[in-house]
PDB file of C-alpha atoms in Angstrom:
ATOM      1  CA  PHE A   1     -35.095  -3.126  -1.434  1.00 52.00           C
ATOM      2  CA  GLY A   2     -37.541  -5.222   0.528  1.00 57.00           C
ATOM      3  CA  PHE A   3     -37.893  -7.705  -2.300  1.00 59.00           C
ATOM      4  CA  GLY A   4     -35.949 -10.949  -2.145  1.00 73.00           C
ATOM      5  CA  GLY A   5     -33.400 -11.750  -4.847  1.00 83.00           C
ATOM      6  CA  SER A   6     -32.012  -8.241  -5.178  1.00 86.00           C
ATOM      7  CA  LEU A   7     -28.604  -8.017  -6.904  1.00 89.00           C
ATOM      8  CA  VAL A   8     -26.010  -5.403  -5.984  1.00 89.00           C
ATOM      9  CA  ASP A   9     -23.267  -4.230  -8.348  1.00 89.00           C
ATOM     10  CA  VAL A  10     -20.251  -2.261  -7.137  1.00 89.00           C
ATOM     11  CA  GLY A  11     -17.994  -0.979  -9.876  1.00 87.00           C
ATOM     12  CA  ALA A  12     -17.477  -3.709 -12.452  1.00 84.00           C
ATOM     13  CA  GLY A  13     -18.581  -6.618 -10.290  1.00 85.00           C
ATOM     14  CA  PRO A  14     -21.200  -8.128  -8.036  1.00 87.00           C
ATOM     15  CA  CYS A  15     -21.439  -7.599  -4.302  1.00 87.00           C
ATOM     16  CA  SER A  16     -22.863 -10.592  -2.388  1.00 88.00           C
ATOM     17  CA  VAL A  17     -25.977  -9.638  -0.431  1.00 88.00           C
ATOM     18  CA  VAL A  18     -25.693 -10.690   3.206  1.00 88.00           C
ATOM     19  CA  GLY A  19     -28.174 -10.735   6.057  1.00 84.00           C
ATOM     20  CA  ASN A  20     -31.620  -9.237   5.967  1.00 80.00           C
ATOM     21  CA  HIS A  21     -32.413  -6.156   3.977  1.00 80.00           C
ATOM     22  CA  THR A  22     -35.230  -3.636   4.214  1.00 79.00           C
ATOM     23  CA  ASP A  23     -36.941  -1.136   1.946  1.00 76.00           C
ATOM     24  CA  THR A  24     -34.185   1.349   2.698  1.00 79.00           C
ATOM     25  CA  ALA A  25     -31.039  -0.659   3.420  1.00 84.00           C
ATOM     26  CA  ILE A  26     -29.166  -3.586   1.976  1.00 86.00           C
ATOM     27  CA  ASN A  27     -25.795  -5.036   3.041  1.00 88.00           C
ATOM     28  CA  CYS A  28     -23.341  -6.779   0.751  1.00 87.00           C
ATOM     29  CA  THR A  29     -19.776  -8.062   0.833  1.00 86.00           C
ATOM     30  CA  LEU A  30     -17.238  -7.672  -1.944  1.00 81.00           C
ATOM     31  CA  ASP A  31     -15.266 -10.812  -2.646  1.00 70.00           C
ATOM     32  CA  GLY A  32     -11.478 -10.797  -2.714  1.00 66.00           C
ATOM     33  CA  ASN A  33     -11.301 -10.575  -6.532  1.00 66.00           C
ATOM     34  CA  ILE A  34     -11.916  -6.893  -6.993  1.00 75.00           C
ATOM     35  CA  SER A  35     -10.877  -5.845 -10.496  1.00 79.00           C
ATOM     36  CA  ASP A  36     -11.685  -2.154 -10.110  1.00 83.00           C
ATOM     37  CA  PRO A  37      -9.019   0.416  -9.385  1.00 85.00           C
ATOM     38  CA  LEU A  38      -9.072   2.287  -6.102  1.00 87.00           C
ATOM     39  CA  GLY A  39     -11.340   5.327  -5.981  1.00 88.00           C
ATOM     40  CA  TRP A  40     -15.017   6.083  -6.450  1.00 90.00           C
ATOM     41  CA  LEU A  41     -17.152   3.248  -7.783  1.00 89.00           C
ATOM     42  CA  GLY A  42     -20.759   3.239  -8.932  1.00 91.00           C
ATOM     43  CA  VAL A  43     -23.232   1.243  -6.827  1.00 91.00           C
ATOM     44  CA  SER A  44     -26.607   0.052  -8.078  1.00 91.00           C
ATOM     45  CA  VAL A  45     -29.229  -2.485  -7.024  1.00 90.00           C
ATOM     46  CA  LEU A  46     -31.393  -4.577  -9.335  1.00 90.00           C
ATOM     47  CA  VAL A  47     -34.699  -5.275  -7.594  1.00 86.00           C
ATOM     48  CA  PRO A  48     -36.785  -8.075  -9.132  1.00 86.00           C
ATOM     49  CA  GLY A  49     -40.052  -6.751 -10.555  1.00 85.00           C
ATOM     50  CA  ARG A  50     -38.929  -3.133 -10.149  1.00 85.00           C
ATOM     51  CA  GLY A  51     -35.730  -2.743 -12.144  1.00 89.00           C
ATOM     52  CA  ARG A  52     -32.377  -1.088 -11.460  1.00 89.00           C
ATOM     53  CA  SER A  53     -31.994   1.630  -8.830  1.00 87.00           C
ATOM     54  CA  ASN A  54     -30.432   5.007  -9.382  1.00 86.00           C
ATOM     55  CA  SER A  55     -26.667   4.877  -9.124  1.00 84.00           C
ATOM     56  CA  SER A  56     -24.853   5.947  -6.013  1.00 88.00           C
ATOM     57  CA  SER A  57     -21.131   5.855  -5.287  1.00 90.00           C
ATOM     58  CA  TRP A  58     -18.813   4.240  -2.773  1.00 87.00           C
ATOM     59  CA  ARG A  59     -15.095   4.714  -2.338  1.00 89.00           C
ATOM     60  CA  LEU A  60     -12.828   1.666  -2.584  1.00 87.00           C
ATOM     61  CA  MET A  61      -9.679   2.322  -0.583  1.00 89.00           C
ATOM     62  CA  ALA A  62      -6.531   0.395   0.325  1.00 89.00           C
ATOM     63  CA  ALA A  63      -5.712   0.275   4.009  1.00 90.00           C
ATOM     64  CA  VAL A  64      -2.338   0.272   5.701  1.00 92.00           C
ATOM     65  CA  GLU A  65      -2.537  -1.536   9.028  1.00 93.00           C
ATOM     66  CA  SER A  66       1.051  -1.747  10.264  1.00 92.00           C
ATOM     67  CA  LEU A  67       4.689  -0.948   9.535  1.00 93.00           C
ATOM     68  CA  ALA A  68       7.560  -3.065  10.893  1.00 95.00           C
ATOM     69  CA  PRO A  69      10.239  -2.761  11.996  1.00 95.00           C
ATOM     70  CA  ALA A  70       9.553   0.757  13.333  1.00 93.00           C
ATOM     71  CA  ALA A  71      13.185   1.903  13.240  1.00 95.00           C
ATOM     72  CA  GLY A  72      16.282   1.679  11.072  1.00 95.00           C
ATOM     73  CA  SER A  73      19.543   3.334  10.062  1.00 96.00           C
ATOM     74  CA  THR A  74      19.805   6.949   9.066  1.00 96.00           C
ATOM     75  CA  ASN A  75      21.853   5.652   6.125  1.00 95.00           C
ATOM     76  CA  GLY A  76      18.872   3.684   4.860  1.00 95.00           C
ATOM     77  CA  GLY A  77      18.924   0.075   3.707  1.00 95.00           C
ATOM     78  CA  ALA A  78      16.519  -1.360   6.286  1.00 95.00           C
ATOM     79  CA  LEU A  79      13.862  -3.719   4.971  1.00 96.00           C
ATOM     80  CA  ILE A  80      10.396  -2.723   6.196  1.00 95.00           C
ATOM     81  CA  THR A  81       7.137  -4.581   5.765  1.00 95.00           C
ATOM     82  CA  ILE A  82       3.900  -2.653   5.384  1.00 94.00           C
ATOM     83  CA  THR A  83       0.815  -4.808   5.958  1.00 94.00           C
ATOM     84  CA  GLY A  84      -2.750  -4.061   5.045  1.00 93.00           C
ATOM     85  CA  ARG A  85      -5.464  -4.645   2.455  1.00 90.00           C
ATOM     86  CA  LEU A  86      -5.597  -3.989  -1.318  1.00 89.00           C
ATOM     87  CA  LEU A  87      -1.976  -2.802  -1.261  1.00 90.00           C
ATOM     88  CA  ASP A  88      -1.367  -4.170  -4.790  1.00 88.00           C
ATOM     89  CA  LYS A  89      -3.862  -1.646  -6.133  1.00 87.00           C
ATOM     90  CA  ILE A  90      -1.977   1.471  -4.963  1.00 86.00           C
ATOM     91  CA  LEU A  91      -0.848   3.454  -7.978  1.00 83.00           C
ATOM     92  CA  PRO A  92       2.268   5.657  -8.030  1.00 82.00           C
ATOM     93  CA  GLY A  93       1.661   9.291  -7.131  1.00 76.00           C
ATOM     94  CA  ALA A  94       2.519  12.229  -9.356  1.00 70.00           C
ATOM     95  CA  ASP A  95       6.123  11.906  -8.099  1.00 71.00           C
ATOM     96  CA  GLY A  96       6.257   8.289  -9.329  1.00 75.00           C
ATOM     97  CA  MET A  97       6.514   6.865  -5.825  1.00 79.00           C
ATOM     98  CA  ILE A  98       4.278   4.249  -4.221  1.00 86.00           C
ATOM     99  CA  VAL A  99       5.881   4.482  -0.770  1.00 88.00           C
ATOM    100  CA  SER A 100       8.118   7.294   0.435  1.00 87.00           C
ATOM    101  CA  LEU A 101       9.863   8.123   3.700  1.00 89.00           C
ATOM    102  CA  ALA A 102      11.257  11.575   4.405  1.00 85.00           C
ATOM    103  CA  GLY A 103      10.337  12.488   0.790  1.00 86.00           C
ATOM    104  CA  SER A 104      12.478   9.794  -0.791  1.00 90.00           C
ATOM    105  CA  PRO A 105      11.317   6.524  -2.365  1.00 89.00           C
ATOM    106  CA  CYS A 106      11.292   3.337  -0.357  1.00 91.00           C
ATOM    107  CA  ALA A 107      12.456   0.869  -3.053  1.00 92.00           C
ATOM    108  CA  ILE A 108       9.743  -1.768  -3.503  1.00 92.00           C
ATOM    109  CA  LEU A 109      11.190  -5.311  -3.386  1.00 94.00           C
ATOM    110  CA  SER A 110       7.847  -7.184  -3.341  1.00 93.00           C
ATOM    111  CA  ARG A 111       4.185  -6.306  -3.224  1.00 92.00           C
ATOM    112  CA  ASN A 112       0.882  -8.174  -3.065  1.00 92.00           C
ATOM    113  CA  ASP A 113      -2.630  -7.603  -1.768  1.00 90.00           C
ATOM    114  CA  SER A 114      -1.666  -7.741   1.909  1.00 93.00           C
ATOM    115  CA  ARG A 115       1.923  -6.524   2.123  1.00 94.00           C
ATOM    116  CA  ILE A 116       4.667  -4.341   0.650  1.00 93.00           C
ATOM    117  CA  VAL A 117       8.349  -4.968   1.392  1.00 95.00           C
ATOM    118  CA  CYS A 118      10.627  -2.067   0.610  1.00 94.00           C
ATOM    119  CA  ARG A 119      14.209  -0.871   1.342  1.00 95.00           C
ATOM    120  CA  THR A 120      14.341   2.414   3.221  1.00 95.00           C
ATOM    121  CA  PRO A 121      16.162   5.460   1.821  1.00 95.00           C
ATOM    122  CA  ALA A 122      18.578   7.463   3.944  1.00 95.00           C
ATOM    123  CA  GLY A 123      16.891   9.971   6.199  1.00 94.00           C
ATOM    124  CA  PRO A 124      17.601  12.436   8.978  1.00 94.00           C
ATOM    125  CA  ALA A 125      17.414  11.137  12.546  1.00 95.00           C
ATOM    126  CA  GLY A 126      13.830  11.298  13.855  1.00 95.00           C
ATOM    127  CA  ASN A 127      10.341  10.074  13.226  1.00 94.00           C
ATOM    128  CA  VAL A 128       8.649  10.230   9.831  1.00 92.00           C
ATOM    129  CA  THR A 129       5.029   9.316   9.237  1.00 88.00           C
ATOM    130  CA  LEU A 130       4.240   7.094   6.310  1.00 84.00           C
ATOM    131  CA  PRO A 131       2.562   9.589   3.969  1.00 79.00           C
ATOM    132  CA  VAL A 132      -1.019   9.069   2.901  1.00 67.00           C
ATOM    133  CA  MET A 133      -1.014   7.433  -0.500  1.00 76.00           C
ATOM    134  CA  GLN A 134      -3.750   8.029  -3.045  1.00 77.00           C
ATOM    135  CA  ASP A 135      -7.026   6.307  -2.036  1.00 83.00           C
ATOM    136  CA  THR A 136      -5.341   4.687   0.954  1.00 86.00           C
ATOM    137  CA  THR A 137      -6.033   4.978   4.661  1.00 86.00           C
ATOM    138  CA  VAL A 138      -2.900   5.171   6.797  1.00 87.00           C
ATOM    139  CA  PRO A 139      -3.097   5.050  10.637  1.00 87.00           C
ATOM    140  CA  ASP A 140      -1.257   7.688  12.704  1.00 85.00           C
ATOM    141  CA  SER A 141       0.750   4.797  14.162  1.00 85.00           C
ATOM    142  CA  ALA A 142       2.481   4.135  10.802  1.00 89.00           C
ATOM    143  CA  VAL A 143       5.704   5.884  11.890  1.00 92.00           C
ATOM    144  CA  PHE A 144       9.279   4.971  11.007  1.00 93.00           C
ATOM    145  CA  HIS A 145      12.180   6.207  13.157  1.00 95.00           C
ATOM    146  CA  PHE A 146      15.457   6.963  11.425  1.00 95.00           C
ATOM    147  CA  SER A 147      17.921   6.251  14.223  1.00 94.00           C
ATOM    148  CA  ALA A 148      21.626   6.893  14.627  1.00 90.00           C
ATOM    149  CA  SER A 149      21.711   4.041  17.161  1.00 92.00           C
ATOM    150  CA  HIS A 150      20.525   1.710  14.361  1.00 91.00           C
ATOM    151  CA  THR A 151      23.346   2.892  12.096  1.00 88.00           C
ATOM    152  CA  SER A 152      26.409   0.645  12.032  1.00 87.00           C
ATOM    153  CA  ALA A 153      29.825   2.273  11.982  1.00 85.00           C
ATOM    154  CA  VAL A 154      32.926   0.954  10.171  1.00 84.00           C
ATOM    155  CA  SER A 155      35.879   1.781  12.412  1.00 84.00           C
ATOM    156  CA  GLU A 156      38.692   0.049  10.571  1.00 85.00           C
ATOM    157  CA  VAL A 157      39.463  -1.556   7.237  1.00 81.00           C
ATOM    158  CA  SER A 158      42.362  -3.969   7.132  1.00 79.00           C
ATOM    159  CA  PRO A 159      44.590  -4.473   5.258  1.00 75.00           C
ATOM    160  CA  CYS A 160      44.813  -0.952   3.933  1.00 72.00           C
ATOM    161  CA  LEU A 161      46.732  -1.840   0.786  1.00 70.00           C
ATOM    162  CA  LEU A 162      45.562  -1.560  -2.758  1.00 66.00           C
ATOM    163  CA  TYR A 163      47.190  -3.812  -5.312  1.00 64.00           C
ATOM    164  CA  THR A 164      46.999  -3.028  -8.986  1.00 69.00           C
ATOM    165  CA  SER A 165      48.419  -4.924 -11.903  1.00 70.00           C
ATOM    166  CA  PRO A 166      50.507  -2.983 -14.380  1.00 69.00           C
ATOM    167  CA  SER A 167      48.656  -1.778 -17.454  1.00 62.00           C
ATOM    168  CA  PRO A 168      49.861  -2.923 -20.867  1.00 63.00           C
ATOM    169  CA  ARG A 169      51.377   0.539 -21.441  1.00 62.00           C
ATOM    170  CA  ASP A 170      53.621   0.154 -18.355  1.00 56.00           C
ATOM    171  CA  SER A 171      55.478  -2.837 -19.848  1.00 55.00           C
TER     172      SER A 171
END
């Protein structure tokens, strides 16, 4: 790799060579327009005057960085924001879910490369860890707390009368 002008391909696209490289190491940076799906991608280097290297592989993974807010009602309905990188590339698991809490889907309201907003399902009081999604790194700190203290209570409904209009058969 010690020859100048080397080109690196990762998956279906180029990887921009950065810094100095040696006969045994080359560094490159993927731009933000990655068209490949998450998972294992082929890596090869084209060295001027020598040709293409043998192919190696590298794993492209999404990364969850944070989850907020960290607590919500046991009855569900809280909006949570998951931030990270390449989140728009996460595919549904075998169960059809992209994000789940306590084994139930967190309904996706919006999603892009850097964030997912979803509405929490109901869950038992306590902490649940955001499960590891396919080809995604999730920190141990990605915990949501289903809390009874975050659950509103309806104590009274007033007035307690129900008015109905007569049906045509009642006339």
